[in-house]
Each structure stands twice: as structure tokens, then as C-alpha cells.
CSV table of C-alpha atoms in Angstrom, one decimal:
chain,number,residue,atom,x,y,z
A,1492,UNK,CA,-139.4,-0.3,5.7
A,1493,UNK,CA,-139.0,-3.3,3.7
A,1494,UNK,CA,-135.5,-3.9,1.9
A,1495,UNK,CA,-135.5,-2.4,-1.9
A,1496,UNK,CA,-133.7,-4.6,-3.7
A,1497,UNK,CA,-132.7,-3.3,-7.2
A,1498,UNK,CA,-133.2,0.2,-9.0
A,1499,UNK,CA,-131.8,0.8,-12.7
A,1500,UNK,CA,-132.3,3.9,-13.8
A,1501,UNK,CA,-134.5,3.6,-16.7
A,1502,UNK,CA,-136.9,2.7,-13.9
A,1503,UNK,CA,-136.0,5.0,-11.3
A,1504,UNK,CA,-139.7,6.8,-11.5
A,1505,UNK,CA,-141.4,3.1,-10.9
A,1506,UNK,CA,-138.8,2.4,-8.2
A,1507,UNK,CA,-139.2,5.2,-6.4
A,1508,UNK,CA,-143.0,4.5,-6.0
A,1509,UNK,CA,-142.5,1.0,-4.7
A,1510,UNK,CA,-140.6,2.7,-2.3
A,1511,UNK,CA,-142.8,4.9,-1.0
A,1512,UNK,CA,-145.2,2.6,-1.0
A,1513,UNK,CA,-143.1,0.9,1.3
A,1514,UNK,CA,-142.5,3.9,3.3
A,1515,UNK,CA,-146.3,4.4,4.4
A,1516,UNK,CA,-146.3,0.8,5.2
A,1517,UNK,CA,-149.2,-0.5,3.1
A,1518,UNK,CA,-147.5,-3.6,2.1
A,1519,UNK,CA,-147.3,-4.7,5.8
A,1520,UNK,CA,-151.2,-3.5,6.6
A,1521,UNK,CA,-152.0,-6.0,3.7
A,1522,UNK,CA,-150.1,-8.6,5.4
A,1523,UNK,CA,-151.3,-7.5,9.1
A,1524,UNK,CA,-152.8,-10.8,11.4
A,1525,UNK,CA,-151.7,-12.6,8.2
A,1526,UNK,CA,-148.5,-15.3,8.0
A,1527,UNK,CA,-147.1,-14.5,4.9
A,1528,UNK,CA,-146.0,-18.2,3.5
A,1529,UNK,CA,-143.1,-18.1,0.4
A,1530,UNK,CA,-142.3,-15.1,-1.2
A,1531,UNK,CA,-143.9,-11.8,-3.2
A,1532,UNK,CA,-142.3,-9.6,-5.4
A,1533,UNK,CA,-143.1,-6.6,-7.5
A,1534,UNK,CA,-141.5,-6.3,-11.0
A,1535,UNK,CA,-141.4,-3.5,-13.2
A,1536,UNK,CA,-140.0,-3.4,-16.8
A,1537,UNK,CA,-138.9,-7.1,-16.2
A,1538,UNK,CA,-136.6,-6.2,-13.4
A,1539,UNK,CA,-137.4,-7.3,-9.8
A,1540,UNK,CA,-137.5,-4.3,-7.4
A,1541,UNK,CA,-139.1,-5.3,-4.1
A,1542,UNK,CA,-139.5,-9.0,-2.6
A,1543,UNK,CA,-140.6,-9.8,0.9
A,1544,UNK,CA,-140.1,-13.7,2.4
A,1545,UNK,CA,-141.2,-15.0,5.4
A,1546,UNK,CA,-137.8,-16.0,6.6
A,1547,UNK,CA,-138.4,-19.4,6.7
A,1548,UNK,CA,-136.0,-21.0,4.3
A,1549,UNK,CA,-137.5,-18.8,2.0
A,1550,UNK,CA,-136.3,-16.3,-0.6
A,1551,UNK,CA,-136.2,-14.6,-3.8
A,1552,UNK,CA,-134.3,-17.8,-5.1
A,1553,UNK,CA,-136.3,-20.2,-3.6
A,1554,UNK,CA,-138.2,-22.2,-6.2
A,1555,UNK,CA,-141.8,-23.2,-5.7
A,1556,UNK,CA,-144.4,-25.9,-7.6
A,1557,UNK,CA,-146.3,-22.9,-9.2
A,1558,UNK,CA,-149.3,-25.2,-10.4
A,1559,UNK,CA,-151.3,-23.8,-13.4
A,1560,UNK,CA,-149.8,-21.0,-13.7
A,1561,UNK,CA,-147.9,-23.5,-15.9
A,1562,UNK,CA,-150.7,-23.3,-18.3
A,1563,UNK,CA,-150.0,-20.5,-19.7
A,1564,UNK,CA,-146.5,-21.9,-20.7
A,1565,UNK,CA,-148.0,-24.3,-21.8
A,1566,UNK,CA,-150.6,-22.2,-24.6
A,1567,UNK,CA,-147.0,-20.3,-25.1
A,1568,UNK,CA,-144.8,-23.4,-26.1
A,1569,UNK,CA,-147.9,-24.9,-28.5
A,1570,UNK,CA,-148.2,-22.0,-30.2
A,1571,UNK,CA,-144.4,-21.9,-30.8
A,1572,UNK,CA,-143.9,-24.9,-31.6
A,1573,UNK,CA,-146.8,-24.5,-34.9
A,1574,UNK,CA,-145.0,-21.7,-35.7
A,1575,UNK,CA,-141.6,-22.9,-35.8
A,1576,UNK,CA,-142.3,-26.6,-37.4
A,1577,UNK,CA,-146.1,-25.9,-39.5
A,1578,UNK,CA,-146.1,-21.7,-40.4
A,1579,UNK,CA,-142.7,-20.8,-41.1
A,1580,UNK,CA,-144.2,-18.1,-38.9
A,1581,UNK,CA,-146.9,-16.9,-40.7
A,1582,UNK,CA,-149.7,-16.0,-38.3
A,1583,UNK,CA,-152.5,-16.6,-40.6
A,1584,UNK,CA,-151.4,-19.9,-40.9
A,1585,UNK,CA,-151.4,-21.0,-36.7
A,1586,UNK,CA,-154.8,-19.3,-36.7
A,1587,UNK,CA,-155.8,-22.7,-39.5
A,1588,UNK,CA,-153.5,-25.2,-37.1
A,1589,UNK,CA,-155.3,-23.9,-34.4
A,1590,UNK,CA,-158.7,-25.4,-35.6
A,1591,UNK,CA,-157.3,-28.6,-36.6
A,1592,UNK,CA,-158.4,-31.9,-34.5
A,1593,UNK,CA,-156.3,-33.4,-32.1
A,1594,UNK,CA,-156.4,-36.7,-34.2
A,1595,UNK,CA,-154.3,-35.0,-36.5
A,1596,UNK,CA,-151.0,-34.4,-34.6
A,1597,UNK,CA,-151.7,-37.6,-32.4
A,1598,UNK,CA,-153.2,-40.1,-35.0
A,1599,UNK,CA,-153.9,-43.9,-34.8
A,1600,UNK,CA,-151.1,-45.6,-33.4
A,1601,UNK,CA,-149.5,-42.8,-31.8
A,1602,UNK,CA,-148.7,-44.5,-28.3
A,1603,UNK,CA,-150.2,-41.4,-26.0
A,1604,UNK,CA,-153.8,-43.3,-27.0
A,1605,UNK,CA,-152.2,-47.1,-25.2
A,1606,UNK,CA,-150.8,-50.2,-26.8
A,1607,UNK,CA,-152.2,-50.4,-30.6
A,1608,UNK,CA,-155.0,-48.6,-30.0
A,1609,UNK,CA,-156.6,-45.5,-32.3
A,1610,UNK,CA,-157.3,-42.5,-31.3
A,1611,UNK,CA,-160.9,-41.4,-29.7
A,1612,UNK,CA,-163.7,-40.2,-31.7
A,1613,UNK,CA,-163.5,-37.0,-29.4
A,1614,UNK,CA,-160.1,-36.1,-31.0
A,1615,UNK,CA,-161.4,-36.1,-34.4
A,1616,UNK,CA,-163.5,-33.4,-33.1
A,1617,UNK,CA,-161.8,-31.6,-30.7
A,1618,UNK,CA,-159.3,-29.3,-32.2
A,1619,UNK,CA,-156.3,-27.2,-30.6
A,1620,UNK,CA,-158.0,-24.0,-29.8
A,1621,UNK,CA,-160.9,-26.5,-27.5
A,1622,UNK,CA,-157.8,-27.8,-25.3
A,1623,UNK,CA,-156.3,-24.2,-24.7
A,1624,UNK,CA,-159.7,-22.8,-24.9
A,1625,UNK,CA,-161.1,-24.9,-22.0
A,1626,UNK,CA,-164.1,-25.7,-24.6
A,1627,UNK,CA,-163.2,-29.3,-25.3
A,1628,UNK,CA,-165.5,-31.2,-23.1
A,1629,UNK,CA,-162.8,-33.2,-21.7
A,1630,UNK,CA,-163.2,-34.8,-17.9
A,1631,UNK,CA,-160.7,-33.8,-15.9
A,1632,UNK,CA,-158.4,-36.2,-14.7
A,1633,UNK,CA,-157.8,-34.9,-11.4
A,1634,UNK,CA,-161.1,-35.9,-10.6
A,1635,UNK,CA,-161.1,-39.3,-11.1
A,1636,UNK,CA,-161.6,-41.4,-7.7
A,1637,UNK,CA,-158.1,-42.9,-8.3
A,1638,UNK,CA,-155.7,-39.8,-8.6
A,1639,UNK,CA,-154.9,-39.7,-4.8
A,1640,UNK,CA,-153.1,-42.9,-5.4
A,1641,UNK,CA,-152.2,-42.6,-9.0
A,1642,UNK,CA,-150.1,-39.6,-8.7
A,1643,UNK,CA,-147.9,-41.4,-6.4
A,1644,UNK,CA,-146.3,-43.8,-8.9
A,1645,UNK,CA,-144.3,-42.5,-12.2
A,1646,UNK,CA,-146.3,-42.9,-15.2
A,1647,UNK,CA,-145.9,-43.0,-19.2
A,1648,UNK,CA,-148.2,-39.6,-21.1
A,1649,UNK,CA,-150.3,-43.1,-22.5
A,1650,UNK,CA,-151.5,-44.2,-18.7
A,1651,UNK,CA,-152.3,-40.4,-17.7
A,1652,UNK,CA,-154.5,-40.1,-20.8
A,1653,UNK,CA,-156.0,-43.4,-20.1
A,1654,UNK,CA,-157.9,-42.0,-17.0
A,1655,UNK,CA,-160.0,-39.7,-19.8
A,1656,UNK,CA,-160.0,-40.7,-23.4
A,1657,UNK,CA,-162.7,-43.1,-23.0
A,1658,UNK,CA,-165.4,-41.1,-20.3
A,1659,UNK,CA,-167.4,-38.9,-22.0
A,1660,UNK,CA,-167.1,-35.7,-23.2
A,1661,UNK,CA,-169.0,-33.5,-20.5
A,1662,UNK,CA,-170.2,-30.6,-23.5
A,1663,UNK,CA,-170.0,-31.1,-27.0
A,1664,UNK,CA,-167.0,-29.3,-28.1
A,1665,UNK,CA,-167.0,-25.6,-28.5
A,1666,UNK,CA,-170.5,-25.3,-26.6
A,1667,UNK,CA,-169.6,-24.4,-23.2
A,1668,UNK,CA,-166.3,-23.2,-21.6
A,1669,UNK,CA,-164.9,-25.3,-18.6
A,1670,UNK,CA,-161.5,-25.3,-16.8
A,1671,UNK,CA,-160.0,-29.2,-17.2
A,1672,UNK,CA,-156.7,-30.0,-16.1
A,1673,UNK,CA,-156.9,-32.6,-19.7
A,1674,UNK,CA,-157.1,-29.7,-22.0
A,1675,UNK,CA,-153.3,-28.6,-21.1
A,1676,UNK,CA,-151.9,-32.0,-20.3
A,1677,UNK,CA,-153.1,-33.0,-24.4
A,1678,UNK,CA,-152.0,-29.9,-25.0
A,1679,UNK,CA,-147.8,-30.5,-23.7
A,1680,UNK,CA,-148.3,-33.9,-25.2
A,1681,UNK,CA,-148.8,-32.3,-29.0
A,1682,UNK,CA,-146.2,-29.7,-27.8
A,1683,UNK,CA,-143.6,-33.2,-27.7
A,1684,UNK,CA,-145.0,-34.7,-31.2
A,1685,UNK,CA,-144.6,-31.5,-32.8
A,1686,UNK,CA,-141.2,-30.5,-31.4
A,1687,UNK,CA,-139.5,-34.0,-30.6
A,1688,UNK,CA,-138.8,-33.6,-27.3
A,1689,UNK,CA,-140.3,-33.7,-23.8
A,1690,UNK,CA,-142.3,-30.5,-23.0
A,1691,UNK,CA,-139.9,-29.9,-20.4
A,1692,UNK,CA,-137.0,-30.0,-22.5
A,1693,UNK,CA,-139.0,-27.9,-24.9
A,1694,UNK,CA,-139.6,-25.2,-22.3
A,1695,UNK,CA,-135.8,-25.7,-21.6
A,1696,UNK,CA,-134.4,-24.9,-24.9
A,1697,UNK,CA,-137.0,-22.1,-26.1
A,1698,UNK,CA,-138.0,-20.5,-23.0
A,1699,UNK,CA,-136.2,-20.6,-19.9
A,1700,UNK,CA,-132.2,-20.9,-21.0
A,1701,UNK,CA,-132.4,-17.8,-23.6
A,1702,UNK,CA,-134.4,-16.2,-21.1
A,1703,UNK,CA,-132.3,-16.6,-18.3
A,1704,UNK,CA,-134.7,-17.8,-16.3
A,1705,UNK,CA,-132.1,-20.4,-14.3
A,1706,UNK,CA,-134.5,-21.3,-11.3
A,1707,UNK,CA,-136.6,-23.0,-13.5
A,1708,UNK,CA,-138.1,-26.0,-14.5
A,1709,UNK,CA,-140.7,-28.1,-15.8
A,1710,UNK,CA,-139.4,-31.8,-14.5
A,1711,UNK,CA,-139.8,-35.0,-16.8
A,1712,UNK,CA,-139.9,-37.2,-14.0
A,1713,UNK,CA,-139.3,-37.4,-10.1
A,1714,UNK,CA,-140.4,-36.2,-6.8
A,1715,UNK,CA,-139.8,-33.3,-5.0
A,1716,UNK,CA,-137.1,-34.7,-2.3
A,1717,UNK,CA,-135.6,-36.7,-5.8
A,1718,UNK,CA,-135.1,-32.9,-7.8
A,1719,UNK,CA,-133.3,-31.7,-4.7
A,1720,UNK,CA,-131.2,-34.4,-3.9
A,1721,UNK,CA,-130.1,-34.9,-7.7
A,1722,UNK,CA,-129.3,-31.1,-8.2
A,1723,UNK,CA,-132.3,-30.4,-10.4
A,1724,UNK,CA,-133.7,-28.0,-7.8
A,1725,UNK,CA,-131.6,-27.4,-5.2
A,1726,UNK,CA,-133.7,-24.4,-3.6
A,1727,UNK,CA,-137.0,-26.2,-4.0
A,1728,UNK,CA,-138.4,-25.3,-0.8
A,1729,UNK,CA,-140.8,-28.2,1.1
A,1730,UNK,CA,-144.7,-28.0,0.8
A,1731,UNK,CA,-146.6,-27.9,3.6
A,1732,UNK,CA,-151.0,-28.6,3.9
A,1733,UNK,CA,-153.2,-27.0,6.3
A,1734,UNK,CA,-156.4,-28.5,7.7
A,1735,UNK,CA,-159.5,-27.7,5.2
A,1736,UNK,CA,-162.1,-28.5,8.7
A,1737,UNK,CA,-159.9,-27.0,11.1
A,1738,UNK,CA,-157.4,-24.4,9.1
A,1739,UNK,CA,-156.0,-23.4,12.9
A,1740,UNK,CA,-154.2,-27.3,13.3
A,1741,UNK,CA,-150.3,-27.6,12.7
A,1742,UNK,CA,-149.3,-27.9,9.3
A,1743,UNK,CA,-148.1,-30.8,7.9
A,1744,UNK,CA,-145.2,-31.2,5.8
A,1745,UNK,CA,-146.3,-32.4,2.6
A,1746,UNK,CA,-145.2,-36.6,2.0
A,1747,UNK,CA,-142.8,-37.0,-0.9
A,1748,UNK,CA,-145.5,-38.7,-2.7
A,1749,UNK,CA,-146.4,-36.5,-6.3
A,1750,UNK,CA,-144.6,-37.7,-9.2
A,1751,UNK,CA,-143.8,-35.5,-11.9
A,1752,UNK,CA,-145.0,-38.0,-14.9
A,1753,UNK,CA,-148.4,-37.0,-13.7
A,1754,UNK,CA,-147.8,-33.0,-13.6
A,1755,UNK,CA,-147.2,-32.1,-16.7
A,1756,UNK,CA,-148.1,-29.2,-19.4
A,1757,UNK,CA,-151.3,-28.6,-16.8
A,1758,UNK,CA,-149.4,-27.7,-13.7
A,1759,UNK,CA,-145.7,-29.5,-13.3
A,1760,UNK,CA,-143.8,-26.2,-13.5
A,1761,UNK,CA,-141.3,-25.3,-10.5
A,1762,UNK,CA,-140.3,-21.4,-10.9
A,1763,UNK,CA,-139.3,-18.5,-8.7
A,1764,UNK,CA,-140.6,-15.2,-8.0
A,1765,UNK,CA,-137.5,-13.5,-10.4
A,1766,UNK,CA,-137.6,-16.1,-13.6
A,1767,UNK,CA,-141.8,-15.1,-13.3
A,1768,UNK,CA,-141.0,-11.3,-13.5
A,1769,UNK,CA,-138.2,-12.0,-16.6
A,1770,UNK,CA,-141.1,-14.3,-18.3
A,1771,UNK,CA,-143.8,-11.6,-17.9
A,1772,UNK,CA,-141.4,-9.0,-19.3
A,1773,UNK,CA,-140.6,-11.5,-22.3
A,1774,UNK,CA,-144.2,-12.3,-23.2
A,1775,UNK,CA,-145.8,-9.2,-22.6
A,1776,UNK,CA,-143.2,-6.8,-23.7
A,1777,UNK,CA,-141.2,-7.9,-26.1
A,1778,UNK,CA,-141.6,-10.9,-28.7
A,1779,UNK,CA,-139.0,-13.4,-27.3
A,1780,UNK,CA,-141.8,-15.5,-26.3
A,1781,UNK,CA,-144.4,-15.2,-29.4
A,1782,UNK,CA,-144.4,-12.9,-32.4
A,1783,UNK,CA,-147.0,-9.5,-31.6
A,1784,UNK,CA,-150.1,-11.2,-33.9
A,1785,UNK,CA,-149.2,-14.7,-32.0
A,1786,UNK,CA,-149.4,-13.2,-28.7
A,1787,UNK,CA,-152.7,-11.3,-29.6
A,1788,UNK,CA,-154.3,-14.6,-30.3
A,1789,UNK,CA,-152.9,-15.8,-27.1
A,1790,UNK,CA,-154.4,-12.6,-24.9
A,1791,UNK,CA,-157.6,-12.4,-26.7
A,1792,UNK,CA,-161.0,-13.9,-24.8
A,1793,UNK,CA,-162.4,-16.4,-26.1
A,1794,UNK,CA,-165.5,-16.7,-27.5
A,1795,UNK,CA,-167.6,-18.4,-24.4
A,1796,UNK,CA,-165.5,-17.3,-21.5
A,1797,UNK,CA,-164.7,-13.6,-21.9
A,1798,UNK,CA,-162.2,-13.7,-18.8
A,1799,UNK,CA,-160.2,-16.2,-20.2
A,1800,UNK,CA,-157.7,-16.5,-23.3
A,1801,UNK,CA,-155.1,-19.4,-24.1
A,1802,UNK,CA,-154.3,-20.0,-20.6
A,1803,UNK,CA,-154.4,-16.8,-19.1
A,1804,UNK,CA,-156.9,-15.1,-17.3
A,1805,UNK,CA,-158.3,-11.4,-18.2
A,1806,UNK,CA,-159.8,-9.1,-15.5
A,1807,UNK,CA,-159.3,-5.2,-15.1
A,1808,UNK,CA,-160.7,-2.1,-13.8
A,1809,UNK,CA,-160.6,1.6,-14.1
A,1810,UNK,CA,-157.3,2.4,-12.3
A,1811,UNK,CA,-155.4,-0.4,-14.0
A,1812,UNK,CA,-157.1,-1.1,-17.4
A,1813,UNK,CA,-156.7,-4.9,-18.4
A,1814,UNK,CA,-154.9,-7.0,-16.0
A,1815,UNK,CA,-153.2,-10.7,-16.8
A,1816,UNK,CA,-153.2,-13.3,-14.7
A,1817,UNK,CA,-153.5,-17.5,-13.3
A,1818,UNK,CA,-153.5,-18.8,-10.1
A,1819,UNK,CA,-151.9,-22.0,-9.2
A,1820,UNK,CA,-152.6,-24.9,-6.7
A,1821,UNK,CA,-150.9,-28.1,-6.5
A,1822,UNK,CA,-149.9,-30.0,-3.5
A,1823,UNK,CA,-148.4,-28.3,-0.7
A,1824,UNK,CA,-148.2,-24.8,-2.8
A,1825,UNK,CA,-150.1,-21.8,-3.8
A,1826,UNK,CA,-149.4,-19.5,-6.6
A,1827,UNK,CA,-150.0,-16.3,-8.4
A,1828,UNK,CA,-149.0,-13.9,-11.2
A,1829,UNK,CA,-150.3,-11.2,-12.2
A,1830,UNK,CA,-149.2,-8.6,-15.1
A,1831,UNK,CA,-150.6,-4.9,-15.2
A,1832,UNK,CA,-149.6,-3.7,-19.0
A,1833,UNK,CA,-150.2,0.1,-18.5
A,1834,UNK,CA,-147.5,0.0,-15.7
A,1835,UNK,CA,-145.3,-2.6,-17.2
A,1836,UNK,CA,-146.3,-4.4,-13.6
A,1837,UNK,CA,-146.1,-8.0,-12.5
A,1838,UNK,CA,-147.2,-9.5,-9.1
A,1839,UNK,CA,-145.7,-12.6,-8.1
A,1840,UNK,CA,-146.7,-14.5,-5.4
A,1841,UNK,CA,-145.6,-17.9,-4.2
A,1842,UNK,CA,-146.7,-19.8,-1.3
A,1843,UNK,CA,-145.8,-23.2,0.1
A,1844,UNK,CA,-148.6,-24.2,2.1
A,1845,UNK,CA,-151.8,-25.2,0.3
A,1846,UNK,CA,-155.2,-27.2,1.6
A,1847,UNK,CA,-154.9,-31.0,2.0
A,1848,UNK,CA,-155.2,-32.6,-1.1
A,1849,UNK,CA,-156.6,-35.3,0.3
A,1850,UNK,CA,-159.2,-34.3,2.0
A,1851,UNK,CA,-160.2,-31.9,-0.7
A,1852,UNK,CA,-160.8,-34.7,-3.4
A,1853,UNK,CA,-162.6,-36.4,-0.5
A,1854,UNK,CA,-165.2,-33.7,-0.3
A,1855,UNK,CA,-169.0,-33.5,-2.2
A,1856,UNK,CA,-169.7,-30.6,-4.0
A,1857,UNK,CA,-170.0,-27.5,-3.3
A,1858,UNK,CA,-167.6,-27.9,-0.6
A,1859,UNK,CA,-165.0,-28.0,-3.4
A,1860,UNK,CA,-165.8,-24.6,-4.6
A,1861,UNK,CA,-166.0,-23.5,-1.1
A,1862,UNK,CA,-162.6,-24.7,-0.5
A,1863,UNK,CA,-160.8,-24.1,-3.2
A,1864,UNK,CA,-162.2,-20.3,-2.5
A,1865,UNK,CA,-161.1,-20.4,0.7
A,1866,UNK,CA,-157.1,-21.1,-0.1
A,1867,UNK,CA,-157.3,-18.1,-3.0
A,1868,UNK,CA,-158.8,-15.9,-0.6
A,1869,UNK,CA,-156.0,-14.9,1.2
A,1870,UNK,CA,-153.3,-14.2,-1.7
A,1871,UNK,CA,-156.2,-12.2,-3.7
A,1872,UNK,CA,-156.9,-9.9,-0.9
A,1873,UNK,CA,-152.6,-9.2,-0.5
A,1874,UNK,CA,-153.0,-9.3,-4.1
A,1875,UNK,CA,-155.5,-6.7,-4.7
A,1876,UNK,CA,-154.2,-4.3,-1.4
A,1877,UNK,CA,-150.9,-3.8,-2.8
A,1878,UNK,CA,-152.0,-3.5,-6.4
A,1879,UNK,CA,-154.3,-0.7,-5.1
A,1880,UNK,CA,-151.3,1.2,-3.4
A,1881,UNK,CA,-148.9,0.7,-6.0
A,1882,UNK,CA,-150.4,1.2,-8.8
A,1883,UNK,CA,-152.0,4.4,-7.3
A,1884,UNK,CA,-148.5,6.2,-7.6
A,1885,UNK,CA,-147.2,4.3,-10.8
């Protein structure tokens, strides 16, 4: 049987179902002929209850690159931060700010648009609700030819931006829905205008220190092996990339190359499975995070995707009702997290071993789709199997 690790006894009932989950073995048929890479946990009422690691230097402490599952953070610390500093907290107000063109919080001569130069025509168009909407238009920066070796040197917001404010848009704005990694970088960089400090710090001071959450952290700057060796994250665990053509070769250890100037409000975030289950409990359950009405704007679909609200995705089914959740991918790591409202229930999964990133951006379409399918496969399978189970005696 796998290890319980905590039981309070104002969740004794939920507790005692993980466990007998665990007792009939279901968690280890979902992770039969699998190698279970990082850690998953199981969270009830904000308190972690289960957690199995592969042993590997890996633990419930261990902190991970969670990718965009920073984006929801992200949404979260924008809509903050217009409360706080433009609504006095009035709701009806950040539903206005929400509509308001990016021009407006970065205008001409802000320095995110380069060296005396104005702003974009795009961003007198594009408002707040496009970028955490995914309906801006906005090319993703990720894609350009260059990010393999751009991403390996620090960079100021101004020289990130650079690689999209002048391409065009790929939709006019509020036409189509489309995920792009730009929507949520723009979106941390407004977060820093409006607050006066770097979106990490941000985060810092509003989210993770009042919520305890001590394992993480959304870096300003560095590398991976740099945050470990300077005490920023000392339990960052190594990433590790498999094969995409031959997914049976050795690992490889992932170079020291990222740089965290180019990971920002879009997928920067380093976390661990506990501070996810304290942040779910915050957001969903309480209003730590956002007031009720904020969050509600937050949660709700949007009008052209309805699977998708301010950088969180919506699924369900019968069993469950609505479900929450993102996925993450960034270089040498895999995440999820998922929250199940009717049994105050979040899923956390964290994995350091990802595709290559190189040879992803190397491939034509639709091998990119087929790839990127591939690495989720895995962790939504585990992911679905033990939300069955569970949530079948909750």
C-alpha cells in the first residue's frame, strides 16, 4: 500500500477513501508498465494526503518547472493587481479594465515596445480580456525560428516582445480563440506596470508568502543550475528529454541552457506538488486569491472557446461535474493540475522528463500536434484512472 501521508480530521471521510483506494491497488494498476517520473499527489480541502515519487531524488518537496500551468497565475495576479491599484475592488469596475487596450497600461514610450519606440497598432486594439482570453491574434513567440538559441541568453521584457510586436496578428482580435504563449507573457508585463514590481516579486508578495506556499517561485532571472547553486531553489530537481523518433533511447539530462528572462508570466513558474494543493484550496475555496465575483470571471468560458476561461481549462463529466485544470511543458518537465470542486479535489502531477525541445521546434506540422499529444498522453491516462477510482468513493 502506498504511504498516507497526512489525515486531519475534518477530512477523515476523504482520507479514508484515498486510502482505500490505495488498499485495492488502483493507483499502482494506473502506473503498471509505466515509469512514473517526479511526483503525484492527491489533495483534499487544501491539505495533501497521498503523494507517490519515483525515488529518484524526488519528493513531495521537490520543486519542478511547472510550465503553463503558470498561466493561470498569471490571469490571477492581473486581475489582482486592477483590483488593488484601478477598482478599489469593485467588480464591475475590472469587468471595464478588462476591455481596455493594451496601449493603455503600456503606452508610447513605455520601454517593453524597444528604445523610443510607440506602441503597435495591435495594442490599441487588443485589450486585456484578448491576452488572457487567447483571442488576441498574437504570434506566438515560441515559434519563431530563433527561440532555440534565444532562450539561451538573458534578455530585457523589451527584446522578448520584440520577436512579436511587429508580425502580424494571425486573427483579428476577438474573432477566433488560439493558445499563444504572447497573450500571458503581455499579460505579467502589465501585471509589473500596474504593480511596480517584477511579476515574480508580485507573485511573491501576494500569492505565495501569505499563502505559505515556501517551494515556490517565479524567477526574475537565471538558469536552473544558477537557482540551485544560489539558494533560490535548493530542491529544484534536474530535467531530463526523451527521444521524440525513438522514445526507447537514454534520456538525456537537460543542458543548463533556459534562461529565466525568457520564461516569464507564460510558463517561468517553479512549484511543488504541496504549494499546488495550498493554491488550489486558496483560489477555489476561499477568496485569498480573488474576491467570489473576480474569480467567477476568472472560471467562466469564454465566449469562443467554451473549454477555456482566464487561463484555466474547463472540462467535466457526470461523476465529477466541472473539473479545472492546465497542463504544462517546458524544457525537461511535464506538468498537471487538476481541481474537482464537488470533492474539494486537486491532482497534482509533476514530471521531470519532457520531449526534446529541440527536435520538437525542428518538426513540420502536424508532427507538432502529434508530439505534443504524445508527451500528455501518458499523465492524462494516470490522470483520468485515479480520478475514476477516487472520486468513485469521495
Amino acid at each position: 500500500m502506498l504511504p498516507l501521508l497526512l489525515a486531519l480530521g475534518h477530512v477523515d471521510s476523504a482520507v479514508a477513501a484515498v486510502e482505500a483506494e490505495a488498499k485495492e491497488s488502483v493507483w499502482e494498476q494506473a502506473l503498471a508498465g509505466r515509469q512514473l517520473h517526479g511526483t503525484t499527489a492527491v489533495g483534499i480541502n487544501g491539505k495533501l494526503v497521498y503523494s507517490q515519487s519515483d525515488g529518484k531524488g524526488n519528493s513531495a518537496q521537490a520543486q519542478y518547472y511547472v510550465g503553463s500551468v503558470t498561466k493561470h497565475f498569471t490571469a490571477a495576479a492581473l486581475l489582482r493587481a486592477l483590483l488593488d491599484t484601478q477598482c478599489e475592488g469593485d467588480t464591475e469596475c475590472l469587468k471595464r479594465q478588462l476591455q481596455i487596450p493594451v496601449a493603455t497600461f503600456l503606452p508610447e514610450g513605455d520601454e517593453v515596445w524597444g528604445k523610443e519606440q510607440g506602441a503597435p497598432e495591435w495594442a490599441k486594439v487588443v485589450t486585456l480580456d484578448n491576452l488572457l482570453s487567447n483571442t488576441s491574434g498574437l504570434f506566438d513567440f515560441n515559434y519563431v525560428p530563433e527561440y532555440m538559441e534565444f532562450m539561451q541568453t538573458p534578455h530585457t521584457r523589451a527584446e522578448v516582445v520584440a520577436l512579436f510586436k511587429d508580425k502580424a496578428l494571425d486573427f483579428a482580435p476577438g474573432t477566433k480563440s488560439d493558445y499563444s504563449n504572447s497573450n500571458f507573457f503581455l499579460a505579467g508585463v502589465v501585471v509589473e506596470r500596474l504593480s511596480g514590481q517584477t511579476l515574480g516579486r508580485y507573485m511573491q508578495a501576494t500569492f505565495f508568502g501569505p499563502l505559505g506556499m515556501a517551494g515556490t517561485v517565479l524567477p526574475d532571472s537565471g538558469t536552473s543550475d544558477m537557482l540551485r547553486a544560489n539558494g533560490t531553489c535548493p530542491n529544484l530537481v534536474v530535467g531530463y528529454t526523451y527521444d521524440i523518433k525513438d522514445p526507447s533511447k537514454p534520456y538525456t539530462k537537460w543542458a543548463d541552457l533556459e534562461w529565466a528572462e525568457t520564461d516569464q508570466g507564460e510558463g517561468g513558474m517553479i512549484s511543488t506538488v504541496g504549494d499546488l494543493i495550498k493554491w488550489n484550496h486558496a483560489l477555489y475555496e476561499t477568496e485569498r486569491v480573488l474576491p467570489i465575483a473576480a474569480r467567477a470571471i476568472m472560471l467562466a468560458p469564454t465566449a469562443l472557446d467554451p473549454n477555456y476561461g482566464y487561463g484555466i481549462a474547463i472540462e467535466g463529466d457526470e461523476a465529477n461535474g466541472v473539473i479545472y485544470s492546465h497542463n504544462g511543458l517546458i524544457s525537461g518537465f511535464i506538468s498537471s493540475l487538476t481541481y474537482v470542486p464537488k470533492h474539494t479535489l486537486t491532482l497534482a502531477q509533476l514530471s521531470n522528463l519532457s520531449l526534446n525541445p529541440t527536435q520538437y521546434f525542428a518538426l513540420d506540422d502536424p508532427g507538432k500536434g502529434d508530439a505534443i499529444g504524445a508527451a500528455f498522453k501518458e499523465a492524462s491516462e494516470i490522470k483520468g484512472m485515479i480520478l475514476d477510482g477516487l472520486t468513485a468513493k469521495l
